[in-house]
Coordinates of C-alpha atoms and ligand atoms in Angstrom, one line a residue:
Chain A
X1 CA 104.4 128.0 290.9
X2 CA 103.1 126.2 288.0
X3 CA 101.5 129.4 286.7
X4 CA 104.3 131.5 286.7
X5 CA 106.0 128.8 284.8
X6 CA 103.4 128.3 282.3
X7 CA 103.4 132.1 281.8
X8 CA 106.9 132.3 281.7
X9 CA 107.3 129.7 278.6
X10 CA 104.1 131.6 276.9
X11 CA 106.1 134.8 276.9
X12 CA 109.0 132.8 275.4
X13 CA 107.3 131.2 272.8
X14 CA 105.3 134.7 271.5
X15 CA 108.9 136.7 271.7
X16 CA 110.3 134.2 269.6
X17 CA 107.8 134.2 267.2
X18 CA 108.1 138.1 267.2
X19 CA 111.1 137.6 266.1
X20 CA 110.9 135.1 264.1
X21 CA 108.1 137.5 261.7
X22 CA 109.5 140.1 260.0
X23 CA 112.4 138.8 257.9
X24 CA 112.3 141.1 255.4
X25 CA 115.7 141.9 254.5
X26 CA 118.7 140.4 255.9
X27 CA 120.5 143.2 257.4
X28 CA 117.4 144.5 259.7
X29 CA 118.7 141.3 261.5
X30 CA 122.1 142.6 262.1
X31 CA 123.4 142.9 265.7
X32 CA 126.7 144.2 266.7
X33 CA 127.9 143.8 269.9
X34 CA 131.2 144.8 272.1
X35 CA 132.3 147.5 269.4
X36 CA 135.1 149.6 270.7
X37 CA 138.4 151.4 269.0
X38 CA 141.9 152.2 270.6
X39 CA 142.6 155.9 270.9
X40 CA 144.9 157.8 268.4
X41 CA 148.1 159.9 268.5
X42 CA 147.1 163.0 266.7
X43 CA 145.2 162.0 263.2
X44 CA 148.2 161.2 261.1
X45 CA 148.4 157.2 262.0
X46 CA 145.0 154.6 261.3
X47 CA 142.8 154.1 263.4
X48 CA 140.9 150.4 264.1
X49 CA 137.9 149.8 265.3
X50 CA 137.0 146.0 266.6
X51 CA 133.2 144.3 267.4
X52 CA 131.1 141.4 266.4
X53 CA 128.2 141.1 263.6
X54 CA 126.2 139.0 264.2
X55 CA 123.1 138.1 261.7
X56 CA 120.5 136.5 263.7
X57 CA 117.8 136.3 261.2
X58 CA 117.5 133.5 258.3
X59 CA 118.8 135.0 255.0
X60 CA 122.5 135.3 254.7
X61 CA 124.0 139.0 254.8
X62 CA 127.0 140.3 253.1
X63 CA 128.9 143.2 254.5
X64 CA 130.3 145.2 252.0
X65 CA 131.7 148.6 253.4
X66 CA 131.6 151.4 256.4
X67 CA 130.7 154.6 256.6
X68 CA 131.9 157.1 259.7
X69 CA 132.2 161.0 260.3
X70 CA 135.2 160.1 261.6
X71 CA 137.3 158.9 258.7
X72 CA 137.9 159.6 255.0
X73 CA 139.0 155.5 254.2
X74 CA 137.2 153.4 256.2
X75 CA 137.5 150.0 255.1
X76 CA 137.7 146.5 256.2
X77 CA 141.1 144.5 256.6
X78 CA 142.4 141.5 257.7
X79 CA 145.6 141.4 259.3
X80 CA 147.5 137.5 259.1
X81 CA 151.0 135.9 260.1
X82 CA 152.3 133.5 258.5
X83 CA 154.4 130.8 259.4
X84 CA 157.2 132.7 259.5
X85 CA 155.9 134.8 262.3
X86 CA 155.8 137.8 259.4
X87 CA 152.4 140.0 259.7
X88 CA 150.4 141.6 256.7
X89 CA 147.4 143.5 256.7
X90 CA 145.3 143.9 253.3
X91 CA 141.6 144.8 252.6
X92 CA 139.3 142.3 253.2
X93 CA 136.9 140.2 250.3
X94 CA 133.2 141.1 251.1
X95 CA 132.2 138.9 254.4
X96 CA 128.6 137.0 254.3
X97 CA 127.5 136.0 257.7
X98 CA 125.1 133.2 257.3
X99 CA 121.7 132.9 259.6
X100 CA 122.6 132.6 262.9
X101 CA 126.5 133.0 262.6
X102 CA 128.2 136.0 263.6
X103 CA 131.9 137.8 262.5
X104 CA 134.5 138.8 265.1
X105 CA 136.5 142.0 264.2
X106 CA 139.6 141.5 266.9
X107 CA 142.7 142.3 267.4
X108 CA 145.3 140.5 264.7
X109 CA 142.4 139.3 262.2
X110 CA 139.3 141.9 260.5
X111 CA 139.3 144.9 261.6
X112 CA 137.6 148.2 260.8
X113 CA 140.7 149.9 259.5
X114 CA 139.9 153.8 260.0
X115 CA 141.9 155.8 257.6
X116 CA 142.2 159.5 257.0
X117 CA 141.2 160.6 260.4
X118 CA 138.8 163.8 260.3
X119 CA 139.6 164.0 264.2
X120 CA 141.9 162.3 266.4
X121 CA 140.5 159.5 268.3
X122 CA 140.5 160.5 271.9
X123 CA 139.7 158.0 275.2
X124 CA 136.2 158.7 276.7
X125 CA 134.6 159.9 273.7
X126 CA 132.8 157.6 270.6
X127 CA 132.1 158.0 267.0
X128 CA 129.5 156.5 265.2
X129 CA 130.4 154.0 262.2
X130 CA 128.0 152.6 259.9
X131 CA 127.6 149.2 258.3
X132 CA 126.6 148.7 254.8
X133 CA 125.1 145.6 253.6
X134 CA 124.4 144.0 249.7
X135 CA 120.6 144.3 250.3
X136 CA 121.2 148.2 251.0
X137 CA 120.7 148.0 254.7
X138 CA 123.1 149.6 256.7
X139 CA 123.5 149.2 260.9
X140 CA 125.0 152.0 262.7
X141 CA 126.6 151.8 265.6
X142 CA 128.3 154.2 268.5
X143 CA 132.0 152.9 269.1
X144 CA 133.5 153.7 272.0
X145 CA 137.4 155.0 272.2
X146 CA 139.4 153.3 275.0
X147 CA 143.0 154.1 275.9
X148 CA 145.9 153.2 273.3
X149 CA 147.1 150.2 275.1
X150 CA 143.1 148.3 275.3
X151 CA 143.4 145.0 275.0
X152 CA 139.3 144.1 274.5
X153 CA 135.8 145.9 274.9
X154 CA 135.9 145.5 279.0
X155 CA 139.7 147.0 279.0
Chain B
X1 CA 187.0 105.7 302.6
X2 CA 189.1 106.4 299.2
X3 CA 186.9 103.8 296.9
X4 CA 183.8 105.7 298.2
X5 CA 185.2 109.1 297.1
X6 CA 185.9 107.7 294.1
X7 CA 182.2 106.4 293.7
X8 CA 180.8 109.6 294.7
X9 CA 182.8 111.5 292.0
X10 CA 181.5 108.9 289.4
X11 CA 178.1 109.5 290.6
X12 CA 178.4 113.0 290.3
X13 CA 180.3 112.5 287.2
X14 CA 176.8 110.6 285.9
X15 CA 174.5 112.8 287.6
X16 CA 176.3 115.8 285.8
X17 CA 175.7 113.7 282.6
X18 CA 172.3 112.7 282.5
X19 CA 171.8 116.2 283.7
X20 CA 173.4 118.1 280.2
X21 CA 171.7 115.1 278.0
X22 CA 168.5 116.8 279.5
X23 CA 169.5 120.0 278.9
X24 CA 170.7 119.2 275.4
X25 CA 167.1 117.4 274.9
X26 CA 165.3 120.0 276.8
X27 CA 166.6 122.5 273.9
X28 CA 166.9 120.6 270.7
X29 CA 164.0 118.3 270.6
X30 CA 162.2 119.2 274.0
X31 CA 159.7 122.0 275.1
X32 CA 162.9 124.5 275.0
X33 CA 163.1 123.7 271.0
X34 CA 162.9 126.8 269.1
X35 CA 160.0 126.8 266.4
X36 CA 160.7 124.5 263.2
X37 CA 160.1 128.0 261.5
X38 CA 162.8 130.5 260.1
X39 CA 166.5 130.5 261.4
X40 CA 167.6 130.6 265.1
X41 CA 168.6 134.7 265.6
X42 CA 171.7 135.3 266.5
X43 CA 173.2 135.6 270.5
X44 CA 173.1 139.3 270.8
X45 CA 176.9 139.1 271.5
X46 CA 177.3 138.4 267.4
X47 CA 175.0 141.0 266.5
X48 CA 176.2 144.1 265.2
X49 CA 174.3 147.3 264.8
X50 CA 173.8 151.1 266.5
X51 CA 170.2 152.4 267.1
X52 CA 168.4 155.4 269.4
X53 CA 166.2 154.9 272.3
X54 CA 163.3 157.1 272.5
X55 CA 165.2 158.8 275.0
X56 CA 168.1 160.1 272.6
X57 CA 170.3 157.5 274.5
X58 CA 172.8 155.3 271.8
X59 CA 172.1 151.8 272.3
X60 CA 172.9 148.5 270.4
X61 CA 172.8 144.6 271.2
X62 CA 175.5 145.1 274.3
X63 CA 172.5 147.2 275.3
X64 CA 170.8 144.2 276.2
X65 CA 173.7 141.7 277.5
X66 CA 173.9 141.5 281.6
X67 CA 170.2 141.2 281.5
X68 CA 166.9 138.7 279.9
X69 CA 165.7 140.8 276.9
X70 CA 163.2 140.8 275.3
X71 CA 162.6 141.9 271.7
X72 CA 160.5 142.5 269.4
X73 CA 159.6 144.4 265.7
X74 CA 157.0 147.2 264.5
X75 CA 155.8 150.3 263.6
X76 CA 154.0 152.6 265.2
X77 CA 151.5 153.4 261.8
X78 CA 150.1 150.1 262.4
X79 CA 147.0 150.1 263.6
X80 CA 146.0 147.0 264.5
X81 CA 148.9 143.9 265.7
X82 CA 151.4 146.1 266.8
X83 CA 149.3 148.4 270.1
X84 CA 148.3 144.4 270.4
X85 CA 151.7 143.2 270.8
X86 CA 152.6 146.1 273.0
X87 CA 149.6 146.3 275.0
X88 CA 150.0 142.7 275.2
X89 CA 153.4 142.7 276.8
X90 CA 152.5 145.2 278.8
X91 CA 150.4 142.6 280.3
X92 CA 153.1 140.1 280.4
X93 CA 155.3 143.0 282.1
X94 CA 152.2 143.4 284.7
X95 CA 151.6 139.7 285.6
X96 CA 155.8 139.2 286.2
X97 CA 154.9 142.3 288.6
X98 CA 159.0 143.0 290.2
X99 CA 160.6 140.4 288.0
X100 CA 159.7 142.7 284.9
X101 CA 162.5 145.1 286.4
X102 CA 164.9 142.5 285.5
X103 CA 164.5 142.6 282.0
X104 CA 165.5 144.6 279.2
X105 CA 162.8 145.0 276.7
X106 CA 163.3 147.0 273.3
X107 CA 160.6 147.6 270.8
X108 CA 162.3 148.5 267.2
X109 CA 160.8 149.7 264.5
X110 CA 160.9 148.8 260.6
X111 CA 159.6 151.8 259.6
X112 CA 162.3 154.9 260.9
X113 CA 161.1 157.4 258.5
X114 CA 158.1 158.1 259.9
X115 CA 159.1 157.1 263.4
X116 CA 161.7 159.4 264.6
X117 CA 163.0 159.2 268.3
X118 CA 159.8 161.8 269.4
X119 CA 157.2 159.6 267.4
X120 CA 158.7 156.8 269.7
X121 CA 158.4 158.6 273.0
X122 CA 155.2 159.6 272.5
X123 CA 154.0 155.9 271.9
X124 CA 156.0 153.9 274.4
X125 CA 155.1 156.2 277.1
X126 CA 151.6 154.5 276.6
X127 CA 152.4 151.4 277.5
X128 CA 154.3 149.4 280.1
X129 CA 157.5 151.4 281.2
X130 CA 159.7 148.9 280.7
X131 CA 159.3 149.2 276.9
X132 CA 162.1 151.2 275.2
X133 CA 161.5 152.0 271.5
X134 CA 164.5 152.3 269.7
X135 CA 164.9 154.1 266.0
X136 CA 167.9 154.8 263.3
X137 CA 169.5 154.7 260.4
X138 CA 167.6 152.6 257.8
X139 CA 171.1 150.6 257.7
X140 CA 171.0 150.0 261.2
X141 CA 167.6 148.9 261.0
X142 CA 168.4 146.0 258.5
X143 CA 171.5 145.0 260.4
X144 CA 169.0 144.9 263.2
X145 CA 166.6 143.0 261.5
X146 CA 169.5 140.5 260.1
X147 CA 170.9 139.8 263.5
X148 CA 167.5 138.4 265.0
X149 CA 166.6 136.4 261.3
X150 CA 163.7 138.5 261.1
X151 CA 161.9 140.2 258.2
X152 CA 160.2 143.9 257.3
X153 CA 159.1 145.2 253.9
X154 CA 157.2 148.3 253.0
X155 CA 153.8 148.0 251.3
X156 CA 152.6 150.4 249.0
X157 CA 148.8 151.2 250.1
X158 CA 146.1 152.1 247.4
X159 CA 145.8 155.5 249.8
X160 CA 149.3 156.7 248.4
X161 CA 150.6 155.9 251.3
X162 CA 152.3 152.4 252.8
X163 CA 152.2 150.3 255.3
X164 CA 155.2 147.6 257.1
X165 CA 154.9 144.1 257.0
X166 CA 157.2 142.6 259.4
X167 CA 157.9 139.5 261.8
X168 CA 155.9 139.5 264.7
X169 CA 157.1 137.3 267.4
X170 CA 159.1 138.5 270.4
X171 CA 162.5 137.1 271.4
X172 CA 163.5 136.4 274.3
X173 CA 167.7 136.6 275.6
X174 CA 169.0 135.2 278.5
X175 CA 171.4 137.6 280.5
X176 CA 174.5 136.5 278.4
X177 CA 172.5 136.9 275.4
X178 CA 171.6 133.7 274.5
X179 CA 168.9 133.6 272.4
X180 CA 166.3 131.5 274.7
X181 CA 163.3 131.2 272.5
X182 CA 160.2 133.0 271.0
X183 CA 156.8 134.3 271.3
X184 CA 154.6 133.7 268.6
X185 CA 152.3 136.3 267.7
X186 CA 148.8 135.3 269.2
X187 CA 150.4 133.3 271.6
X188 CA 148.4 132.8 275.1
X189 CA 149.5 134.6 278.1
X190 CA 149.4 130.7 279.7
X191 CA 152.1 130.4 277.2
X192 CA 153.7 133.5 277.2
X193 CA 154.6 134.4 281.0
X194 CA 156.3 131.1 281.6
X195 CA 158.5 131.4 278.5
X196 CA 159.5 134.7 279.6
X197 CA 159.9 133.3 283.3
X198 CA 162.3 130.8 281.9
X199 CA 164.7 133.6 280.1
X200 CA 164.6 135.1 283.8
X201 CA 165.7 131.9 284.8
X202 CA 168.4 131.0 282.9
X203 CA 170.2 134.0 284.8
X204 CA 170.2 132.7 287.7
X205 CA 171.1 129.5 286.6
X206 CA 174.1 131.2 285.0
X207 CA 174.5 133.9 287.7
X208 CA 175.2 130.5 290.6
Ligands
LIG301 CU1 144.3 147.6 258.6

């Protein structure tokens, strides 16, 4: 019993120092997570796409565009309401995620706003997007399209 | 015998009182007080204004009156809060399972040039089917708007193109059309299901 233990907290302490090593740029430690997109009508309206960034390495990263196959414009946006209950949606300033703190792209707030459509977003299939970052790094990930009315990743 | 009727009258006549000071509390200054923001929209009986469901049926405020409504604003070019405010009452709809066939609820957009009564047909039938969508005339729109105190202004978009910006929340009606109160955009479901259980309510209280 005490072995295993001792073991177990060895393999701990080496992966964390793993990862704790390379550093170089900021971007290699980008993570996204829970990425998924709403499906279209046809390729006329925008598209969104929705996930979380987070940086877990030790020098602050700044996102600064997208990239996808799928659309022409794709650009970050923030939708807000005011206290008036009125919503807007405009592009987004550049977004630095400091070590250790991650971005949420949801429903109402950033989102990956997917403009000119090159196909039309169908449930089932995914699209890759791509993540650019100030130290040239980019992070690509595979999005998955759920039905129109998703409410979250696990809808 | 005769003073005691008299007493119970009075105590009723009290009981009746205390009971519409809550009420008048309950509404004003109490949990049933509309949001500090914006104006009050008006009942749906003072409304004035002619739209199209998605099913080519005319329909207007009367629409809604002899059952709750509820109500809300939006495009369906927006990509991002409005499928969340529909798929989100969709969810509502779901969780008030058979009450949900009581209501009325009309989705109305802000932006009819591009959503014509078949770009609404298409989109509702993706969600709940208890959601009409209802187009028209841009006049009609803005009486629309007018009536509920709401707001809707098209953007210009550096694509060439534009986008809506518009007032969010959802209204809820009582069955007479009495504006109950609102949804705020974001709102919790915790929050959300028991104001729209409370429109449903108000019915019965006025149906007894
Ligand atoms: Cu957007």
């Amino acid at each position: 019993m005490r072995t295993f233990f001792t073991t177990g907290a060895l393999t701990a302490l080496l992966s964390s120092a793993g990862a704790l090593t390379p550093a170089l740029a900021g971007s290699e430690d980008v993570v996204v997570e829970g990425a998924w997109s709403r499906a279209s009508i046809g390729m006329n309206r925008p598209g969104a796409a929705y996930m979380t960034i987070r940086n877990t390495g030790d020098t602050p990263v700044t996102l600064i565009g997208l990239t996808t196959p799928l659309a022409m414009m794709p650009e970050i946006h923030e939708s807000k309401t005011n206290a008036d209950g009125v919503s807007s949606m405009a592009p987004a300033d550049e977004i630095t995620i400091a070590p250790g703190e991650s971005v949420s792209l949801e429903p109402g707030g950033l989102h990956a706003m997917l403009m000119q459509l090159q196909t039309p977003m169908t449930e089932g299939e995914s699209y890759p997007l791509t993540l650019l970052f100030d130290d040239g790094g980019e992070v690509t990930v595979e999005v998955p399209i759920l039905g129109i009315a998703a409410r979250g990743p696990n809808d | 015998m005769r003073r005691r009727t008299i007493l119970g009258y009075g105590a009723a006549g009290a009981g009746a009182l205390v009971f519409a000071l809550f009420v008048g509390w309950w509404q004003v200054d109490g949990p049933g007080a509309p949001e500090p923001v914006g104006q009050r929209p008006m009942a749906l009986s003072a409304m004035d204004f002619s739209l199209t469901d998605h099913e080519g049926n005319e329909v207007g405020p009367e629409t809604l009156i002899g059952r709750p409504a509820m109500v809300f604003f939006g495009f369906t070019y927006c990509p991002d809060v409005c499928p969340t405010t529909l798929s989100d009452i969709s969810g509502w709809l779901d969780d008030l399972g058979d009450e949900a066939n009581e209501m009325s609820v009309a989705f109305i957009t802000v932006d009819p040039e591009r959503d014509t009564v078949d770009a609404m047909s298409e989109y509702v039938g993706y969600f709940h089917p208890a959601i009409r969508g209802w187009t028209g005339e841009d006049e009609e729109i803005a009486k629309a708007v007018l009536g509920f105190r709401a707001s809707y202004e098209r953007v210009p978009t550096e694509s060439g193109g534009y986008t809506m910006n518009h007032t969010a929340s959802v209204f809820l009606f009582d069955a007479a059309g009495r504006f109950v109160t609102m949804i705020d955009y974001h709102e919790p479901r915790e929050f959300a299901v028991p104001k729209i259980r409370r429109a449903l309510e108000e019915e019965t209280e006025g149906a007894t």
